[in-house]
Amino acid sequence: MDAGFKEELIEWGVDWNEILDRFMGNEDLIARFMFKFLNDQSMNDLTKYLAEGNVSEAFKAVHTLKGVGANLGLKGFLTPVCELTEILRAGSMNGYKEKYDLIKPKYDSLIAILQKYQAT
C-alpha cells in the first residue's frame, strides 16, 4: 500500500489499528476494500431519498452506509451517520439536514482520496 494513501486515510479519520486487525495486517487487502467503496451506492441513494422525503428508503441507505463505514473503520463520518440512522429509524426527518451536511463533505473528501490513489 502506498504510504501517502495510508497517511491520508488516517488523517481523514480511518481507524487504522481497527481495520489492520480486521484485515489480519494485510494492507493490500485494506486498499482493495477501500477502493470497492467507490462503487457503493448508499450515499447516492441516501441523497436521492432524502431529497424525495422518502424516510424508509433513506433509512435503508444510511443504515447500509453505517455498516460499510463501520466495517472499513471510517470513523471520520461515522458519528453523524449513526445519528442520522437513528433519526430516520424513528420515521422522522427532523434534524436530518444538519447531520447530512456533516456527512456529505466528509464523504466527498474520502472519495477524492480514493480516486487519487486508485489509478496508482
N, CA and C of each residue as an Amber inpcrd file, in Angstrom:
protein
   360
   0.8400000  -1.1790000   0.0000000   0.0000000   0.0000000   0.0000000
   0.8830000   1.2390000   0.0000000   0.4880000   2.1990000  -0.7740000
   1.1920000   3.4680000  -0.8540000   1.1520000   4.1710000   0.5100000
   2.3080000   4.6020000   0.9930000   2.3900000   5.2440000   2.3140000
   1.5720000   6.5290000   2.3680000   1.5580000   7.2790000   1.2660000
   0.7660000   8.5060000   1.2150000  -0.7210000   8.2160000   1.3250000
  -1.1570000   7.1510000   0.6770000  -2.5550000   6.7410000   0.7300000
  -2.9490000   6.4060000   2.1690000  -2.1210000   5.5990000   2.8050000
  -2.3820000   5.2150000   4.1900000  -2.4450000   6.4560000   5.0780000
  -1.4970000   7.3600000   4.9120000  -1.4490000   8.5730000   5.7270000
  -2.6990000   9.4320000   5.5220000  -3.1290000   9.5830000   4.2730000
  -4.3270000  10.3900000   4.0060000  -5.5820000   9.7440000   4.5840000
  -5.6710000   8.4300000   4.5200000  -6.8110000   7.7460000   5.1110000
  -6.8570000   7.9680000   6.6230000  -5.7160000   7.8640000   7.2540000
  -5.6440000   8.0720000   8.7050000  -6.0020000   9.5140000   9.0470000
  -5.4650000  10.4680000   8.2900000  -5.7800000  11.8830000   8.5250000
  -7.2690000  12.1500000   8.3140000  -7.8790000  11.4640000   7.3610000
  -9.3040000  11.6320000   7.0960000 -10.1430000  11.1560000   8.2840000
  -9.6470000  10.1190000   8.9600000 -10.3750000   9.5890000  10.1050000
 -10.5830000   8.0920000  10.0800000  -9.8190000   7.3800000   9.2600000
  -9.8970000   5.9200000   9.2650000  -9.1880000   5.4100000  10.5180000
  -9.8440000   4.5250000  11.2360000  -9.2510000   3.9030000  12.4230000
  -8.3360000   2.7800000  11.9390000  -7.0790000   3.1350000  11.7130000
  -6.1430000   2.2120000  11.0680000  -5.9120000   0.9560000  11.8900000
  -5.7420000   1.1020000  13.1990000  -5.4800000  -0.0760000  14.0300000
  -6.6490000  -1.0480000  13.9790000  -7.8630000  -0.5210000  13.9540000
  -9.0410000  -1.3750000  13.9000000  -9.0970000  -2.1710000  12.5920000
  -8.9010000  -1.4820000  11.4730000  -9.0190000  -2.2200000  10.2110000
  -7.7930000  -3.0760000   9.9330000  -6.6540000  -2.6740000  10.4320000
  -5.4610000  -3.5040000  10.2740000  -5.6850000  -4.8430000  10.9670000
  -6.2930000  -4.7850000  12.1390000  -6.6240000  -6.0140000  12.8600000
  -7.6970000  -6.8020000  12.1150000  -8.7280000  -6.0980000  11.6450000
  -9.8440000  -6.7540000  10.9360000  -9.3580000  -7.4620000   9.6740000
  -8.3790000  -6.8510000   8.9870000  -7.8640000  -7.4230000   7.7380000
  -6.5590000  -8.1930000   7.9620000  -6.3570000  -8.6420000   9.1790000
  -5.2270000  -9.5030000   9.5590000  -3.8700000  -8.9470000   9.1140000
  -3.7280000  -7.6270000   9.2050000  -2.4530000  -6.9940000   8.8920000
  -2.1590000  -6.8460000   7.4110000  -3.0990000  -7.1940000   6.5620000
  -2.8770000  -7.1680000   5.1180000  -3.2950000  -5.8090000   4.5350000
  -2.3290000  -4.9060000   4.3820000  -2.6180000  -3.5620000   3.8950000
  -3.0900000  -3.5440000   2.4430000  -2.6330000  -4.4800000   1.6460000
  -3.1110000  -4.5480000   0.2610000  -4.5930000  -4.9110000   0.2090000
  -5.0080000  -5.7740000   1.1020000  -6.4170000  -6.1380000   1.1830000
  -7.2530000  -4.9400000   1.6460000  -6.7190000  -4.1930000   2.5940000
  -7.3990000  -2.9690000   3.0380000  -7.5930000  -2.0350000   1.8440000
  -6.5460000  -1.8330000   1.0730000  -6.6270000  -0.9410000  -0.0880000
  -7.6900000  -1.4270000  -1.0600000  -7.7280000  -2.7190000  -1.3340000
  -8.7320000  -3.2600000  -2.2650000 -10.1510000  -2.9790000  -1.7910000
 -10.3940000  -3.1820000  -0.4960000 -11.7400000  -2.9370000   0.0290000
 -12.0630000  -1.4450000   0.0720000 -11.0690000  -0.6130000   0.3400000
 -11.3000000   0.8300000   0.2990000 -11.7060000   1.2630000  -1.1140000
 -11.0170000   0.7390000  -2.1080000 -11.3530000   1.1030000  -3.4850000
 -12.7320000   0.5860000  -3.8860000 -13.1560000  -0.5460000  -3.3160000
 -14.5040000  -1.0520000  -3.5900000 -15.5640000  -0.0780000  -3.0750000
 -15.2130000   0.7050000  -2.0740000 -16.1570000   1.6890000  -1.5260000
 -16.5730000   2.7040000  -2.5970000 -15.7240000   2.9170000  -3.5920000
 -16.0740000   3.8260000  -4.6840000 -17.3290000   3.3620000  -5.4270000
 -17.6020000   2.0740000  -5.4130000 -18.7680000   1.5220000  -6.1080000
 -20.0110000   1.4280000  -5.2370000 -19.8690000   1.7550000  -3.9580000
 -21.0030000   1.6860000  -3.0450000 -21.9840000   2.8190000  -3.3630000
 -23.2330000   2.4740000  -3.5450000 -24.2540000   3.4480000  -3.9480000
 -25.0580000   4.0170000  -2.7820000 -24.7340000   3.6310000  -1.5590000
 -25.5830000   4.0260000  -0.4410000 -25.6350000   5.5380000  -0.2280000
 -24.5380000   6.2520000  -0.4480000 -24.5740000   7.7060000  -0.2780000
 -25.4210000   8.3560000  -1.3640000 -25.2890000   7.8810000  -2.5880000
 -26.1290000   8.4090000  -3.6740000 -27.6040000   8.1400000  -3.3880000
 -27.8910000   6.9330000  -2.9090000 -29.2700000   6.5920000  -2.5730000
 -29.7750000   7.4630000  -1.4270000 -28.9410000   7.6490000  -0.4170000
 -29.3300000   8.4880000   0.7200000 -29.6820000   9.8940000   0.2510000
 -28.8390000  10.4630000  -0.5660000 -29.0670000  11.8120000  -1.0810000
 -30.3920000  11.8780000  -1.8440000 -30.5980000  10.9110000  -2.7080000
 -31.8170000  10.8670000  -3.5220000 -33.0630000  10.7550000  -2.6590000
 -33.0600000   9.8080000  -1.7250000 -34.2590000   9.5610000  -0.9310000
 -34.5320000  10.6690000   0.0810000 -33.4830000  11.3000000   0.5900000
 -33.7160000  12.4530000   1.4620000 -34.3680000  13.5820000   0.6720000
 -33.8900000  13.8170000  -0.5360000 -34.4660000  14.8710000  -1.3850000
 -35.9300000  14.5910000  -1.6970000 -36.2740000  13.3240000  -1.8290000
 -37.6490000  12.9280000  -2.1150000 -38.5150000  12.8780000  -0.8560000
 -37.8870000  12.9400000   0.3090000 -38.6310000  12.8110000   1.5590000
 -39.0510000  11.3840000   1.8530000 -38.3820000  10.4210000   1.2520000
 -38.6970000   9.0030000   1.4230000 -37.8990000   8.4600000   2.6130000
 -38.5060000   8.5420000   3.7820000 -37.8170000   8.1910000   5.0250000
 -37.3940000   6.7210000   5.0530000 -38.2700000   5.8180000   4.6520000
 -37.9330000   4.3920000   4.7640000 -36.7690000   4.0060000   3.8550000
 -36.7450000   4.5160000   2.6340000 -35.6310000   4.2020000   1.7320000
 -34.3470000   4.9330000   2.1470000 -34.5030000   6.1500000   2.6570000
 -33.3380000   6.8880000   3.1640000 -32.7310000   6.1440000   4.3510000
 -33.5860000   5.5810000   5.2060000 -33.0980000   4.7900000   6.3360000
 -32.2970000   3.5870000   5.8520000 -32.8190000   2.8730000   4.8670000
 -32.0920000   1.7080000   4.3350000 -30.7190000   2.1200000   3.8110000
 -30.6850000   3.2460000   3.1070000 -29.4210000   3.7110000   2.5300000
 -28.4230000   4.1140000   3.6060000 -28.8740000   4.8730000   4.5980000
 -27.9470000   5.3170000   5.6450000 -27.5240000   4.1490000   6.5300000
 -28.4140000   3.1820000   6.7150000 -28.0570000   2.0040000   7.5040000
 -26.9720000   1.1990000   6.7900000 -27.0690000   1.0960000   5.4870000
 -26.0320000   0.4310000   4.6920000 -24.7230000   1.2000000   4.7900000
 -24.7960000   2.5230000   4.6620000 -23.5960000   3.3580000   4.7720000
 -22.9470000   3.1900000   6.1470000 -23.7680000   3.1080000   7.1610000
 -23.2710000   2.8970000   8.5180000 -22.5270000   1.5700000   8.6310000
 -23.1080000   0.5050000   8.0740000 -22.4680000  -0.8070000   8.1460000
 -21.1620000  -0.8700000   7.3880000 -21.1680000  -0.3470000   6.1830000
 -19.9440000  -0.3330000   5.3780000 -18.8890000   0.5400000   6.0600000
 -19.3280000   1.7000000   6.5360000 -18.4030000   2.6100000   7.2200000
 -17.7860000   1.9860000   8.4500000 -18.5900000   1.2710000   9.2170000
 -18.0730000   0.6180000  10.4200000 -17.0750000  -0.4840000  10.0500000
 -17.4040000  -1.2650000   9.0330000 -16.5110000  -2.3510000   8.6210000
 -15.1820000  -1.8430000   8.0850000 -15.1830000  -0.6610000   7.4880000
 -13.9440000  -0.0990000   6.9360000 -13.2710000   0.8840000   7.8940000
 -13.7850000   1.0040000   9.1000000 -13.1650000   1.8860000  10.0910000
 -13.2620000   3.3560000   9.7230000 -14.3310000   3.7500000   9.0320000
 -14.4810000   5.1210000   8.5450000 -15.0260000   6.0300000   9.6480000
 -14.2420000   6.1840000  10.6950000 -14.6700000   6.9680000  11.8540000
 -14.8120000   8.4540000  11.5320000 -14.2240000   8.8990000  10.4240000
 -14.2820000  10.3120000  10.0530000 -15.6760000  10.8340000   9.8080000
 -16.6410000   9.9330000   9.5750000 -18.0210000  10.3940000   9.4080000
 -19.0420000   9.4920000  10.1030000 -18.5470000   8.5430000  10.8570000
 -19.4420000   7.5380000  11.4190000 -20.4000000   8.0910000  12.4730000
 -19.9680000   9.0490000  13.2800000 -20.8640000   9.5950000  14.3030000
 -22.1090000  10.2340000  13.6860000 -21.9680000  11.1770000  12.7290000
 -23.1950000  11.7320000  12.1530000 -23.9880000  10.7080000  11.3340000
 -23.3280000   9.7220000  10.7490000 -24.0450000   8.6620000  10.0380000
 -24.9170000   7.8890000  11.0250000 -24.3630000   7.5500000  12.1720000
 -25.1330000   6.8290000  13.1960000 -26.2920000   7.6830000  13.7040000
 -26.0390000   8.9640000  13.9170000 -27.0970000   9.8550000  14.3890000
 -28.2160000   9.9920000  13.3620000 -27.8630000  10.1060000  12.0930000
 -28.8750000  10.1880000  11.0410000 -29.6480000   8.8770000  10.9370000
 -28.9550000   7.7710000  11.1310000 -29.6210000   6.4700000  11.1150000
 -30.7380000   6.4350000  12.1570000 -30.4530000   6.9380000  13.3400000
 -31.4500000   6.8990000  14.4090000 -32.6130000   7.8540000  14.1410000
 -32.3360000   9.0170000  13.5650000 -33.4090000   9.9470000  13.1940000
 -34.3650000   9.2650000  12.2210000 -33.7920000   8.6550000  11.1850000
 -34.6100000   8.0160000  10.1580000 -35.2700000   6.7340000  10.6600000
 -34.5820000   6.0210000  11.5350000 -35.1600000   4.7900000  12.1170000
 -36.4710000   5.1220000  12.8390000 -36.4990000   6.3010000  13.4500000
 -37.6890000   6.7480000  14.1790000 -38.8010000   7.2130000  13.2370000
 -38.5310000   7.1710000  11.9310000 -39.5310000   7.5820000  10.9610000
 -39.6300000   9.0880000  10.8020000 -38.5970000   9.7810000  11.2280000
 -38.6040000  11.2400000  11.2210000 -37.5590000  11.7750000  10.2390000
 -37.7270000  13.0250000   9.8760000 -36.6850000  13.7230000   9.1240000
 -36.2420000  14.9760000   9.8880000 -36.7350000  15.1040000  11.1370000
 -36.3760000  16.2640000  11.9560000 -34.8890000  16.2600000  12.2780000
 -34.1920000  17.2880000  11.8120000 -32.7650000  17.4130000  12.0720000
 -31.8770000  16.6560000  11.1030000 -32.4730000  16.0580000  10.0820000
 -31.6610000  15.2620000   9.1540000 -30.6450000  16.1160000   8.4030000
 -31.0340000  17.3510000   8.0330000 -30.1610000  18.1800000   7.1980000
 -28.8480000  18.5080000   7.9070000 -28.9150000  18.8040000   9.1820000
 -27.7040000  19.0970000   9.9550000 -26.7290000  17.9180000   9.9130000
 -27.2550000  16.7180000  10.0800000 -26.4090000  15.5130000  10.0560000
 -25.8900000  15.2580000   8.6440000 -26.7750000  15.3690000   7.6630000
 -26.3750000  15.1560000   6.2780000 -25.2750000  16.1430000   5.8770000
 -25.4090000  17.3800000   6.3190000 -24.4170000  18.4010000   5.9870000
 -23.0610000  18.1560000   6.6500000 -23.0220000  17.3100000   7.6520000
 -21.7500000  16.8840000   8.2400000 -21.1770000  15.6870000   7.4720000
 -22.0560000  14.8320000   7.0150000 -21.6470000  13.5970000   6.3320000
 -21.1220000  13.8790000   4.9290000 -21.8520000  14.6560000   4.1550000
 -21.5590000  14.8250000   2.7230000 -20.1470000  15.3330000   2.4440000
 -19.6680000  16.3980000   3.0870000 -18.3050000  16.8480000   2.7690000
 -17.2270000  15.8370000   3.1770000 -17.4640000  15.1200000   4.2870000
 -16.5020000  14.0920000   4.6930000 -16.5030000  12.9380000   3.6950000
 -17.6810000  12.5640000   3.2450000 -17.8050000  11.5200000   2.2300000
 -17.0740000  11.9470000   0.9600000 -17.3470000  13.1600000   0.5130000
 -16.7170000  13.6580000  -0.7190000 -15.2000000  13.6910000  -0.6070000
 -14.6890000  14.0810000   0.5520000 -13.2300000  14.1250000   0.7100000
 -12.6360000  12.7170000   0.7190000 -13.3510000  11.7560000   1.2710000
 -12.8780000  10.3690000   1.2220000 -12.8660000   9.8610000  -0.2110000
 -13.9240000  10.1340000  -0.9550000 -13.9880000   9.7080000  -2.3510000
 -12.8270000  10.3220000  -3.1370000 -12.5160000  11.5830000  -2.8730000
 -11.4030000  12.2410000  -3.5610000 -10.0760000  11.5400000  -3.2630000
  -9.8770000  11.1390000  -2.0170000  -8.6510000  10.4130000  -1.6490000
  -8.6000000   9.0840000  -2.3980000  -9.7030000   8.3530000  -2.3800000
  -9.7450000   7.0580000  -3.0490000  -9.5000000   7.1790000  -4.5430000
 -10.1070000   8.1660000  -5.1560000  -9.9110000   8.3640000  -6.6000000
  -8.4750000   8.7690000  -6.9100000  -7.8850000   9.5480000  -6.0540000
  -6.4910000   9.9870000  -6.2560000  -5.5410000   8.7900000  -6.3080000
  -5.7600000   7.8200000  -5.4460000  -4.8420000   6.6870000  -5.3530000
  -5.2870000   5.4620000  -6.1430000  -6.4950000   5.4820000  -6.6410000
  -6.9860000   4.3170000  -7.3720000  -6.1530000   4.0270000  -8.6060000
  -5.7420000   5.0540000  -9.2990000  -5.0020000   4.8740000 -10.5560000
  -3.5560000   4.4600000 -10.3290000  -3.0490000   4.6430000  -9.1050000
  -1.6260000   4.3330000  -8.8640000  -1.4110000   2.9070000  -8.4610000
